[in-house]
CSV table of N, CA, C and O in Angstrom, one decimal:
chain,number,residue,atom,x,y,z
A,27,PRO,N,-5.5,11.6,-6.1
A,27,PRO,CA,-4.1,11.4,-5.8
A,27,PRO,C,-3.6,10.2,-6.5
A,27,PRO,O,-4.3,9.2,-6.8
A,28,ILE,N,-2.3,10.1,-6.6
A,28,ILE,CA,-1.6,8.9,-7.1
A,28,ILE,C,-0.7,8.5,-5.9
A,28,ILE,O,0.0,9.2,-5.3
A,29,PHE,N,-0.9,7.2,-5.5
A,29,PHE,CA,-0.2,6.6,-4.4
A,29,PHE,C,0.8,5.6,-4.8
A,29,PHE,O,0.6,5.0,-5.9
A,30,ASN,N,1.9,5.4,-4.1
A,30,ASN,CA,2.8,4.3,-4.3
A,30,ASN,C,2.3,3.2,-3.5
A,30,ASN,O,1.3,3.2,-2.7
A,31,THR,N,3.0,2.0,-3.6
A,31,THR,CA,2.6,0.8,-2.9
A,31,THR,C,2.8,0.9,-1.4
A,31,THR,O,2.2,0.1,-0.7
A,32,GLU,N,3.5,1.9,-0.9
A,32,GLU,CA,3.6,2.1,0.6
A,32,GLU,C,2.5,3.0,1.1
A,32,GLU,O,2.4,3.3,2.3
A,33,GLY,N,1.7,3.6,0.2
A,33,GLY,CA,0.6,4.4,0.6
A,33,GLY,C,0.9,5.9,0.6
A,33,GLY,O,0.1,6.7,1.1
A,34,ASN,N,2.1,6.3,0.2
A,34,ASN,CA,2.5,7.7,0.1
A,34,ASN,C,1.9,8.3,-1.2
A,34,ASN,O,2.1,7.7,-2.3
A,35,GLN,N,1.4,9.5,-1.0
A,35,GLN,CA,1.0,10.3,-2.3
A,35,GLN,C,2.2,10.8,-3.0
A,35,GLN,O,3.1,11.5,-2.4
A,36,ILE,N,2.3,10.4,-4.3
A,36,ILE,CA,3.5,10.8,-5.1
A,36,ILE,C,3.1,11.7,-6.3
A,36,ILE,O,4.0,12.1,-7.1
A,37,GLY,N,1.9,12.0,-6.4
A,37,GLY,CA,1.4,12.9,-7.5
A,37,GLY,C,-0.1,13.0,-7.5
A,37,GLY,O,-0.8,12.5,-6.6
A,38,GLU,N,-0.5,13.6,-8.6
A,38,GLU,CA,-2.0,13.7,-8.9
A,38,GLU,C,-2.2,13.4,-10.3
A,38,GLU,O,-1.4,13.6,-11.2
A,39,HIS,N,-3.4,12.9,-10.6
A,39,HIS,CA,-3.8,12.5,-11.9
A,39,HIS,C,-4.9,13.3,-12.4
A,39,HIS,O,-5.5,14.1,-11.7
A,40,LYS,N,-5.3,13.1,-13.7
A,40,LYS,CA,-6.3,13.9,-14.4
A,40,LYS,C,-7.7,13.3,-14.2
A,40,LYS,O,-8.7,13.8,-14.8
A,41,GLY,N,-7.9,12.2,-13.5
A,41,GLY,CA,-9.2,11.6,-13.3
A,41,GLY,C,-9.0,10.1,-13.4
A,41,GLY,O,-8.5,9.6,-14.4
A,42,TYR,N,-9.4,9.3,-12.4
A,42,TYR,CA,-9.2,7.9,-12.4
A,42,TYR,C,-9.8,7.1,-13.6
A,42,TYR,O,-9.4,6.1,-14.0
A,43,ALA,N,-10.8,7.7,-14.2
A,43,ALA,CA,-11.5,7.1,-15.3
A,43,ALA,C,-10.6,7.0,-16.6
A,43,ALA,O,-10.8,6.3,-17.5
A,44,TYR,N,-9.5,7.8,-16.6
A,44,TYR,CA,-8.6,7.8,-17.7
A,44,TYR,C,-7.5,6.7,-17.6
A,44,TYR,O,-6.6,6.6,-18.4
A,45,TYR,N,-7.6,5.8,-16.6
A,45,TYR,CA,-6.5,4.8,-16.3
A,45,TYR,C,-7.1,3.4,-16.3
A,45,TYR,O,-8.2,3.2,-15.9
A,46,THR,N,-6.2,2.5,-16.6
A,46,THR,CA,-6.6,1.1,-16.5
A,46,THR,C,-5.5,0.3,-15.8
A,46,THR,O,-4.3,0.7,-15.8
A,47,ILE,N,-5.8,-0.8,-15.2
A,47,ILE,CA,-4.9,-1.7,-14.5
A,47,ILE,C,-3.8,-2.1,-15.6
A,47,ILE,O,-4.2,-2.5,-16.6
A,48,GLY,N,-2.6,-1.9,-15.2
A,48,GLY,CA,-1.4,-2.3,-16.1
A,48,GLY,C,-1.0,-1.2,-16.9
A,48,GLY,O,0.1,-1.3,-17.6
A,49,GLN,N,-1.6,0.0,-17.0
A,49,GLN,CA,-1.2,1.1,-17.8
A,49,GLN,C,0.1,1.6,-17.3
A,49,GLN,O,0.4,1.6,-16.1
A,50,ARG,N,1.0,2.0,-18.2
A,50,ARG,CA,2.3,2.4,-17.8
A,50,ARG,C,2.6,3.8,-18.1
A,50,ARG,O,3.6,4.4,-17.5
A,51,LYS,N,1.9,4.5,-18.8
A,51,LYS,CA,2.2,5.9,-19.2
A,51,LYS,C,1.1,6.9,-18.7
A,51,LYS,O,0.0,6.5,-18.4
A,52,GLY,N,1.5,8.2,-18.7
A,52,GLY,CA,0.5,9.2,-18.4
A,52,GLY,C,0.4,9.7,-17.0
A,52,GLY,O,-0.5,10.4,-16.6
A,53,PHE,N,1.4,9.3,-16.2
A,53,PHE,CA,1.4,9.8,-14.7
A,53,PHE,C,2.1,11.1,-14.5
A,53,PHE,O,1.9,11.8,-13.5
A,54,GLY,N,3.2,11.4,-15.3
A,54,GLY,CA,3.9,12.6,-15.1
A,54,GLY,C,4.8,12.4,-13.9
A,54,GLY,O,5.1,13.4,-13.2
A,55,ILE,N,5.3,11.2,-13.6
A,55,ILE,CA,6.1,11.0,-12.4
A,55,ILE,C,7.4,10.4,-12.8
A,55,ILE,O,7.4,9.4,-13.6
A,56,ALA,N,8.5,11.0,-12.4
A,56,ALA,CA,9.8,10.4,-12.7
A,56,ALA,C,10.1,9.3,-11.7
A,56,ALA,O,9.9,9.5,-10.5
A,57,ALA,N,10.6,8.2,-12.1
A,57,ALA,CA,11.0,7.1,-11.2
A,57,ALA,C,12.1,6.3,-11.8
A,57,ALA,O,12.4,6.4,-13.0
A,58,SER,N,12.8,5.6,-10.9
A,58,SER,CA,14.0,4.9,-11.3
A,58,SER,C,13.7,3.7,-12.2
A,58,SER,O,14.6,3.2,-12.9
A,59,GLU,N,12.5,3.2,-12.1
A,59,GLU,CA,12.0,2.1,-13.0
A,59,GLU,C,10.6,2.3,-13.4
A,59,GLU,O,9.9,3.1,-12.8
A,60,PRO,N,10.1,1.7,-14.5
A,60,PRO,CA,8.8,2.0,-15.0
A,60,PRO,C,7.7,1.7,-13.9
A,60,PRO,O,7.8,0.7,-13.1
A,61,LEU,N,6.7,2.6,-13.9
A,61,LEU,CA,5.5,2.4,-12.9
A,61,LEU,C,4.3,2.0,-13.7
A,61,LEU,O,4.1,2.5,-14.8
A,62,TYR,N,3.5,1.2,-13.1
A,62,TYR,CA,2.2,0.7,-13.7
A,62,TYR,C,1.1,1.0,-12.7
A,62,TYR,O,1.3,0.9,-11.5
A,63,VAL,N,-0.1,1.2,-13.3
A,63,VAL,CA,-1.3,1.2,-12.4
A,63,VAL,C,-1.6,-0.2,-11.9
A,63,VAL,O,-1.7,-1.1,-12.6
A,64,ILE,N,-1.6,-0.3,-10.6
A,64,ILE,CA,-1.9,-1.6,-10.0
A,64,ILE,C,-3.2,-1.6,-9.2
A,64,ILE,O,-3.8,-2.7,-8.9
A,65,ARG,N,-3.8,-0.4,-9.0
A,65,ARG,CA,-5.1,-0.4,-8.3
A,65,ARG,C,-5.8,0.9,-8.6
A,65,ARG,O,-5.1,2.0,-8.7
A,66,ILE,N,-7.1,0.9,-8.8
A,66,ILE,CA,-7.9,2.1,-9.1
A,66,ILE,C,-9.0,2.0,-7.9
A,66,ILE,O,-9.6,1.0,-7.8
A,67,SER,N,-9.1,3.1,-7.2
A,67,SER,CA,-10.0,3.2,-6.1
A,67,SER,C,-11.0,4.3,-6.3
A,67,SER,O,-10.8,5.5,-5.9
A,68,PRO,N,-12.2,4.0,-6.9
A,68,PRO,CA,-13.2,5.0,-7.1
A,68,PRO,C,-13.7,5.7,-5.8
A,68,PRO,O,-14.0,6.8,-5.8
A,69,ALA,N,-13.7,5.0,-4.7
A,69,ALA,CA,-14.2,5.5,-3.5
A,69,ALA,C,-13.4,6.9,-3.1
A,69,ALA,O,-14.1,7.8,-2.6
A,70,ASN,N,-12.1,6.9,-3.3
A,70,ASN,CA,-11.4,8.1,-3.0
A,70,ASN,C,-10.7,8.7,-4.2
A,70,ASN,O,-9.9,9.6,-4.2
A,71,ARG,N,-11.2,8.2,-5.4
A,71,ARG,CA,-10.7,8.7,-6.7
A,71,ARG,C,-9.2,8.7,-6.9
A,71,ARG,O,-8.6,9.6,-7.4
A,72,SER,N,-8.6,7.6,-6.3
A,72,SER,CA,-7.1,7.5,-6.4
A,72,SER,C,-6.7,6.4,-7.3
A,72,SER,O,-7.5,5.5,-7.6
A,73,ILE,N,-5.5,6.4,-7.7
A,73,ILE,CA,-4.8,5.3,-8.3
A,73,ILE,C,-3.5,5.0,-7.6
A,73,ILE,O,-3.0,5.8,-6.9
A,74,THR,N,-3.2,3.7,-7.6
A,74,THR,CA,-1.9,3.3,-7.0
A,74,THR,C,-1.0,2.7,-8.1
A,74,THR,O,-1.5,2.0,-8.9
A,75,VAL,N,0.2,3.1,-8.0
A,75,VAL,CA,1.2,2.6,-9.0
A,75,VAL,C,2.3,1.9,-8.3
A,75,VAL,O,2.6,2.1,-7.1
A,76,GLY,N,2.8,0.9,-9.1
A,76,GLY,CA,3.9,0.1,-8.6
A,76,GLY,C,4.8,-0.4,-9.7
A,76,GLY,O,4.5,-0.2,-10.9
A,77,THR,N,5.7,-1.2,-9.4
A,77,THR,CA,6.6,-1.8,-10.4
A,77,THR,C,5.9,-3.0,-11.1
A,77,THR,O,4.9,-3.4,-10.6
A,78,LYS,N,6.6,-3.5,-12.1
A,78,LYS,CA,6.0,-4.6,-12.9
A,78,LYS,C,5.6,-5.8,-12.0
A,78,LYS,O,4.5,-6.4,-12.2
A,79,GLU,N,6.4,-6.1,-11.0
A,79,GLU,CA,6.1,-7.3,-10.2
A,79,GLU,C,4.9,-7.1,-9.3
A,79,GLU,O,4.2,-8.0,-8.9
A,80,HIS,N,4.4,-5.8,-9.1
A,80,HIS,CA,3.2,-5.6,-8.4
A,80,HIS,C,2.0,-5.9,-9.2
A,80,HIS,O,0.9,-5.9,-8.6
A,81,LEU,N,2.1,-6.1,-10.5
A,81,LEU,CA,1.0,-6.4,-11.4
A,81,LEU,C,0.5,-7.8,-11.3
A,81,LEU,O,-0.6,-8.1,-11.6
A,82,PHE,N,1.3,-8.7,-10.7
A,82,PHE,CA,1.0,-10.1,-10.7
A,82,PHE,C,0.4,-10.5,-9.4
A,82,PHE,O,0.8,-10.1,-8.3
A,83,THR,N,-0.7,-11.3,-9.5
A,83,THR,CA,-1.4,-11.8,-8.4
A,83,THR,C,-2.0,-13.1,-8.7
A,83,THR,O,-2.1,-13.5,-9.9
A,84,LYS,N,-2.5,-13.9,-7.7
A,84,LYS,CA,-3.1,-15.2,-8.0
A,84,LYS,C,-4.6,-15.3,-7.6
A,84,LYS,O,-5.3,-16.0,-8.2
A,85,ARG,N,-5.0,-14.5,-6.6
A,85,ARG,CA,-6.3,-14.8,-6.0
A,85,ARG,C,-7.2,-13.6,-6.2
A,85,ARG,O,-6.8,-12.4,-6.0
A,86,PHE,N,-8.5,-13.8,-6.5
A,86,PHE,CA,-9.5,-12.8,-6.7
A,86,PHE,C,-10.9,-13.4,-6.5
A,86,PHE,O,-11.0,-14.6,-6.4
A,87,THR,N,-11.8,-12.5,-6.3
A,87,THR,CA,-13.2,-12.9,-6.2
A,87,THR,C,-14.0,-12.6,-7.4
A,87,THR,O,-13.7,-11.6,-8.1
A,88,VAL,N,-15.0,-13.4,-7.7
A,88,VAL,CA,-15.9,-13.1,-8.8
A,88,VAL,C,-17.3,-13.1,-8.3
A,88,VAL,O,-17.7,-13.9,-7.4
A,89,ILE,N,-18.1,-12.1,-8.8
A,89,ILE,CA,-19.5,-11.9,-8.4
A,89,ILE,C,-20.4,-12.1,-9.6
A,89,ILE,O,-19.9,-12.1,-10.7
A,90,ASP,N,-21.7,-12.1,-9.3
A,90,ASP,CA,-22.7,-12.2,-10.4
A,90,ASP,C,-22.4,-13.4,-11.3
A,90,ASP,O,-22.5,-13.3,-12.6
A,91,MET,N,-22.0,-14.5,-10.7
A,91,MET,CA,-21.7,-15.8,-11.5
A,91,MET,C,-22.9,-16.3,-12.3
A,91,MET,O,-24.0,-16.2,-11.8
A,92,ASN,N,-22.7,-16.7,-13.5
A,92,ASN,CA,-23.6,-17.3,-14.3
A,92,ASN,C,-23.1,-18.7,-14.5
A,92,ASN,O,-22.1,-18.9,-15.2
A,93,HIS,N,-23.8,-19.7,-14.0
A,93,HIS,CA,-23.4,-21.1,-14.1
A,93,HIS,C,-24.1,-21.7,-15.3
A,93,HIS,O,-25.3,-21.8,-15.4
A,94,LEU,N,-23.3,-22.2,-16.2
A,94,LEU,CA,-23.8,-22.9,-17.4
A,94,LEU,C,-23.7,-24.4,-17.3
A,94,LEU,O,-24.2,-25.1,-18.1
A,95,SER,N,-23.0,-24.9,-16.3
A,95,SER,CA,-22.8,-26.3,-16.1
A,95,SER,C,-22.9,-26.7,-14.7
A,95,SER,O,-22.3,-26.0,-13.8
A,96,PRO,N,-23.6,-27.8,-14.3
A,96,PRO,CA,-23.7,-28.2,-12.9
A,96,PRO,C,-22.3,-28.8,-12.4
A,96,PRO,O,-22.1,-28.9,-11.2
A,97,GLU,N,-21.5,-29.3,-13.4
A,97,GLU,CA,-20.3,-29.9,-13.0
A,97,GLU,C,-19.1,-28.9,-13.1
A,97,GLU,O,-19.0,-28.2,-14.1
A,98,PHE,N,-18.3,-28.8,-12.1
A,98,PHE,CA,-17.2,-27.8,-12.1
A,98,PHE,C,-16.0,-28.6,-11.6
A,98,PHE,O,-15.9,-28.9,-10.4
A,99,PRO,N,-15.0,-28.9,-12.5
A,99,PRO,CA,-13.8,-29.7,-12.0
A,99,PRO,C,-13.0,-28.9,-11.0
A,99,PRO,O,-13.2,-27.7,-10.8
A,100,GLU,N,-12.1,-29.6,-10.3
A,100,GLU,CA,-11.3,-29.0,-9.3
A,100,GLU,C,-10.4,-27.9,-9.9
A,100,GLU,O,-10.3,-26.8,-9.3
A,101,ILE,N,-9.9,-28.2,-11.1
A,101,ILE,CA,-9.0,-27.2,-11.8
A,101,ILE,C,-9.8,-26.9,-13.1
A,101,ILE,O,-10.2,-27.7,-13.8
A,102,VAL,N,-9.9,-25.6,-13.4
A,102,VAL,CA,-10.6,-25.1,-14.6
A,102,VAL,C,-9.6,-24.1,-15.3
A,102,VAL,O,-8.8,-23.5,-14.7
A,103,THR,N,-9.8,-24.0,-16.6
A,103,THR,CA,-9.1,-23.0,-17.3
A,103,THR,C,-9.9,-21.7,-17.2
A,103,THR,O,-11.1,-21.7,-17.4
A,104,THR,N,-9.2,-20.6,-16.7
A,104,THR,CA,-9.8,-19.4,-16.4
A,104,THR,C,-9.3,-18.3,-17.3
A,104,THR,O,-8.0,-18.1,-17.4
A,105,LYS,N,-10.1,-17.6,-18.0
A,105,LYS,CA,-9.7,-16.4,-18.9
A,105,LYS,C,-10.2,-15.1,-18.1
A,105,LYS,O,-11.3,-15.0,-17.7
A,106,ILE,N,-9.2,-14.2,-18.1
A,106,ILE,CA,-9.5,-13.0,-17.3
A,106,ILE,C,-9.6,-11.7,-18.3
A,106,ILE,O,-9.8,-10.6,-17.8
A,107,ARG,N,-9.5,-11.9,-19.5
A,107,ARG,CA,-9.7,-10.9,-20.5
A,107,ARG,C,-9.8,-11.6,-21.9
A,107,ARG,O,-9.4,-12.7,-22.1
A,108,TYR,N,-10.3,-10.8,-22.9
A,108,TYR,CA,-10.6,-11.4,-24.2
A,108,TYR,C,-9.4,-12.1,-24.8
A,108,TYR,O,-9.5,-13.2,-25.3
A,109,LYS,N,-8.3,-11.5,-24.8
A,109,LYS,CA,-7.1,-12.0,-25.5
A,109,LYS,C,-6.2,-12.9,-24.6
A,109,LYS,O,-5.2,-13.3,-24.9
A,110,HIS,N,-6.7,-13.1,-23.3
A,110,HIS,CA,-6.0,-14.0,-22.4
A,110,HIS,C,-6.1,-15.5,-22.9
A,110,HIS,O,-7.2,-15.9,-23.2
A,111,ASP,N,-5.0,-16.2,-22.9
A,111,ASP,CA,-5.1,-17.6,-23.4
A,111,ASP,C,-5.9,-18.5,-22.4
A,111,ASP,O,-6.3,-19.6,-22.7
A,112,GLY,N,-6.0,-18.1,-21.1
A,112,GLY,CA,-6.6,-18.9,-20.1
A,112,GLY,C,-5.5,-19.6,-19.4
A,112,GLY,O,-4.5,-20.0,-19.9
A,113,SER,N,-5.6,-19.8,-18.1
A,113,SER,CA,-4.7,-20.4,-17.2
A,113,SER,C,-5.4,-21.3,-16.2
A,113,SER,O,-6.5,-21.0,-15.8
A,114,PRO,N,-4.7,-22.4,-15.8
A,114,PRO,CA,-5.4,-23.3,-14.8
A,114,PRO,C,-5.6,-22.5,-13.4
A,114,PRO,O,-4.7,-21.8,-13.0
A,115,ALA,N,-6.7,-22.8,-12.8
A,115,ALA,CA,-7.1,-22.2,-11.5
A,115,ALA,C,-8.0,-23.1,-10.8
A,115,ALA,O,-8.8,-23.8,-11.4
A,116,ARG,N,-8.1,-22.9,-9.5
A,116,ARG,CA,-9.1,-23.5,-8.6
A,116,ARG,C,-10.1,-22.4,-8.4
A,116,ARG,O,-9.8,-21.3,-8.0
A,117,ALA,N,-11.4,-22.8,-8.6
A,117,ALA,CA,-12.5,-21.8,-8.4
A,117,ALA,C,-13.4,-22.5,-7.3
A,117,ALA,O,-14.0,-23.5,-7.6
A,118,SER,N,-13.5,-21.8,-6.2
A,118,SER,CA,-14.4,-22.3,-5.1
A,118,SER,C,-15.7,-21.5,-5.2
A,118,SER,O,-15.7,-20.3,-5.0
A,119,LEU,N,-16.8,-22.2,-5.6
A,119,LEU,CA,-18.1,-21.6,-5.8
A,119,LEU,C,-19.0,-21.6,-4.6
A,119,LEU,O,-19.1,-22.6,-3.9
A,120,VAL,N,-19.6,-20.4,-4.3
A,120,VAL,CA,-20.6,-20.3,-3.2
A,120,VAL,C,-21.7,-19.5,-3.8
A,120,VAL,O,-21.5,-18.3,-3.9
A,121,GLY,N,-22.8,-20.1,-4.1
A,121,GLY,CA,-23.9,-19.3,-4.6
A,121,GLY,C,-23.5,-18.7,-6.0
A,121,GLY,O,-23.1,-19.4,-6.9
A,122,ASN,N,-23.7,-17.4,-6.1
A,122,ASN,CA,-23.4,-16.8,-7.4
A,122,ASN,C,-22.1,-16.0,-7.2
A,122,ASN,O,-21.8,-15.0,-7.9
A,123,THR,N,-21.2,-16.5,-6.3
A,123,THR,CA,-19.8,-15.9,-6.2
A,123,THR,C,-18.8,-17.0,-6.2
A,123,THR,O,-19.1,-18.1,-6.1
A,124,ALA,N,-17.5,-16.6,-6.5
A,124,ALA,CA,-16.5,-17.6,-6.5
A,124,ALA,C,-15.2,-16.9,-6.0
A,124,ALA,O,-15.0,-15.7,-6.1
A,125,THR,N,-14.4,-17.7,-5.4
A,125,THR,CA,-13.0,-17.3,-5.0
A,125,THR,C,-12.1,-18.1,-6.0
A,125,THR,O,-12.2,-19.3,-6.0
A,126,VAL,N,-11.2,-17.4,-6.7
A,126,VAL,CA,-10.4,-18.0,-7.7
A,126,VAL,C,-9.0,-17.9,-7.3
A,126,VAL,O,-8.5,-16.8,-6.9
A,127,GLU,N,-8.2,-19.0,-7.5
A,127,GLU,CA,-6.7,-18.9,-7.3
A,127,GLU,C,-6.1,-19.6,-8.5
A,127,GLU,O,-6.2,-20.8,-8.7
A,128,PHE,N,-5.3,-18.8,-9.2
A,128,PHE,CA,-4.5,-19.3,-10.3
A,128,PHE,C,-3.4,-20.2,-9.8
A,128,PHE,O,-2.8,-19.9,-8.7
A,129,CYS,N,-3.0,-21.1,-10.5
A,129,CYS,CA,-1.8,-22.0,-10.2
A,129,CYS,C,-0.5,-21.2,-10.2
A,129,CYS,O,0.3,-21.4,-9.3
A,130,GLU,N,-0.4,-20.2,-11.1
A,130,GLU,CA,0.7,-19.3,-11.2
A,130,GLU,C,0.2,-17.9,-11.2
A,130,GLU,O,-0.9,-17.6,-11.8
A,131,PRO,N,0.9,-16.9,-10.7
A,131,PRO,CA,0.4,-15.5,-10.7
A,131,PRO,C,0.2,-15.0,-12.2
A,131,PRO,O,0.9,-15.4,-13.1
A,132,GLU,N,-0.9,-14.2,-12.3
A,132,GLU,CA,-1.2,-13.6,-13.6
A,132,GLU,C,-1.1,-12.2,-13.5
A,132,GLU,O,-1.3,-11.5,-12.5
A,133,ARG,N,-0.9,-11.5,-14.7
A,133,ARG,CA,-0.6,-10.1,-14.8
A,133,ARG,C,-1.9,-9.3,-15.0
A,133,ARG,O,-2.8,-9.7,-15.8
A,134,ALA,N,-2.1,-8.3,-14.2
A,134,ALA,CA,-3.1,-7.3,-14.4
A,134,ALA,C,-4.5,-7.8,-14.3
A,134,ALA,O,-5.4,-7.6,-15.2
A,135,ILE,N,-4.8,-8.6,-13.3
A,135,ILE,CA,-6.2,-9.0,-13.0
A,135,ILE,C,-7.0,-7.8,-12.7
A,135,ILE,O,-6.6,-7.1,-11.8
A,136,THR,N,-8.1,-7.5,-13.4
A,136,THR,CA,-8.7,-6.2,-13.3
A,136,THR,C,-10.2,-6.3,-12.8
A,136,THR,O,-11.0,-6.9,-13.5
A,137,PRO,N,-10.5,-5.7,-11.6
A,137,PRO,CA,-11.9,-5.7,-11.2
A,137,PRO,C,-12.7,-5.0,-12.2
A,137,PRO,O,-12.3,-4.0,-12.8
A,138,GLY,N,-13.9,-5.6,-12.4
A,138,GLY,CA,-14.9,-5.0,-13.4
A,138,GLY,C,-14.8,-5.8,-14.7
A,138,GLY,O,-15.7,-5.7,-15.5
A,139,GLN,N,-13.8,-6.5,-15.0
A,139,GLN,CA,-13.6,-7.4,-16.2
A,139,GLN,C,-14.3,-8.7,-15.9
A,139,GLN,O,-14.6,-9.1,-14.8
A,140,SER,N,-14.5,-9.4,-17.0
A,140,SER,CA,-15.1,-10.7,-16.9
A,140,SER,C,-14.1,-11.8,-16.6
A,140,SER,O,-12.9,-11.7,-17.0
A,141,ALA,N,-14.5,-12.8,-15.8
A,141,ALA,CA,-13.7,-14.1,-15.7
A,141,ALA,C,-14.6,-15.2,-16.2
A,141,ALA,O,-15.8,-15.3,-15.8
A,142,VAL,N,-14.1,-16.0,-17.1
A,142,VAL,CA,-14.8,-17.1,-17.7
A,142,VAL,C,-14.1,-18.4,-17.5
A,142,VAL,O,-12.9,-18.4,-17.6
A,143,PHE,N,-14.8,-19.4,-17.1
A,143,PHE,CA,-14.3,-20.7,-16.7
A,143,PHE,C,-14.6,-21.7,-17.8
A,143,PHE,O,-15.7,-21.8,-18.3
A,144,TYR,N,-13.6,-22.5,-18.1
A,144,TYR,CA,-13.7,-23.5,-19.2
A,144,TYR,C,-13.2,-24.9,-18.7
A,144,TYR,O,-12.3,-25.0,-17.8
A,145,ASN,N,-13.8,-25.9,-19.2
A,145,ASN,CA,-13.2,-27.3,-19.2
A,145,ASN,C,-13.0,-27.7,-20.6
A,145,ASN,O,-13.9,-28.0,-21.3
A,146,ASN,N,-11.7,-27.7,-20.9
A,146,ASN,CA,-11.3,-27.9,-22.4
A,146,ASN,C,-12.0,-26.8,-23.2
A,146,ASN,O,-11.8,-25.6,-22.9
A,147,ASP,N,-12.8,-27.1,-24.2
A,147,ASP,CA,-13.5,-26.1,-25.0
A,147,ASP,C,-14.9,-25.7,-24.5
A,147,ASP,O,-15.6,-25.0,-25.2
A,148,ARG,N,-15.3,-26.3,-23.4
A,148,ARG,CA,-16.7,-26.1,-22.9
A,148,ARG,C,-16.7,-25.0,-21.9
A,148,ARG,O,-16.0,-25.0,-20.9
A,149,VAL,N,-17.6,-24.0,-22.1
A,149,VAL,CA,-17.8,-22.9,-21.1
A,149,VAL,C,-18.6,-23.5,-20.0
A,149,VAL,O,-19.7,-24.0,-20.1
A,150,LEU,N,-18.1,-23.3,-18.7
A,150,LEU,CA,-18.7,-23.7,-17.5
A,150,LEU,C,-19.5,-22.6,-16.9
A,150,LEU,O,-20.5,-22.8,-16.2
A,151,GLY,N,-19.1,-21.4,-17.1
A,151,GLY,CA,-19.7,-20.2,-16.5
A,151,GLY,C,-18.8,-19.0,-16.4
A,151,GLY,O,-17.7,-19.1,-16.9
A,152,GLY,N,-19.3,-18.0,-15.8
A,152,GLY,CA,-18.4,-16.8,-15.7
A,152,GLY,C,-19.1,-15.7,-14.8
A,152,GLY,O,-20.2,-15.9,-14.4
A,153,GLY,N,-18.4,-14.7,-14.6
A,153,GLY,CA,-18.8,-13.6,-13.7
A,153,GLY,C,-18.0,-12.4,-13.9
A,153,GLY,O,-17.1,-12.3,-14.7
A,154,ILE,N,-18.1,-11.5,-12.9
A,154,ILE,CA,-17.4,-10.2,-13.0
A,154,ILE,C,-16.3,-10.3,-11.9
A,154,ILE,O,-16.6,-10.6,-10.7
A,155,ILE,N,-15.1,-9.9,-12.2
A,155,ILE,CA,-14.0,-9.9,-11.2
A,155,ILE,C,-14.3,-8.7,-10.3
A,155,ILE,O,-14.5,-7.6,-10.7
A,156,ASP,N,-14.3,-9.0,-8.9
A,156,ASP,CA,-14.7,-8.0,-7.9
A,156,ASP,C,-13.5,-7.5,-7.2
A,156,ASP,O,-13.3,-6.3,-7.2
A,157,LYS,N,-12.8,-8.4,-6.5
A,157,LYS,CA,-11.6,-7.9,-5.7
A,157,LYS,C,-10.4,-8.8,-5.9
A,157,LYS,O,-10.6,-10.0,-6.0
A,158,LEU,N,-9.2,-8.2,-5.8
A,158,LEU,CA,-8.0,-9.0,-5.7
A,158,LEU,C,-7.8,-9.3,-4.2
A,158,LEU,O,-8.0,-8.5,-3.3
A,159,LEU,N,-7.3,-10.5,-4.0
A,159,LEU,CA,-7.1,-11.0,-2.6
A,159,LEU,C,-5.6,-11.0,-2.2
A,159,LEU,O,-5.3,-11.3,-1.0
A,160,ASP,N,-4.7,-10.8,-3.1
A,160,ASP,CA,-3.3,-10.9,-2.7
A,160,ASP,C,-2.8,-9.5,-2.5
A,160,ASP,O,-3.2,-8.5,-3.0
């Protein structure tokens, strides 16, 4: 099923594996404004679509952290995809997990992708984006 942000089923898709967070096309749904994939739920094989503003969030968790530096400043530059320039964020580390909060909302934070933490040009560590918290 395809759900809207209110949880109503508004269509069906060809398989959740064919969609990515932020994708705008391929739903076959008419709407008054463009719709984007904002959530993919493998547990029930659904996708959720919303408007552009639904793509932005600030908080997420990271699992399977790999620490390359014992020092982690309060604010780190965090990259959430290969071509992302990186943005300032607070990363609270607990064991091999982290809760991350960007200073400003970022577009299309995607579970399953890598998050990498930097201090200037030095890599501090990274892990896998697990869940969005907003």
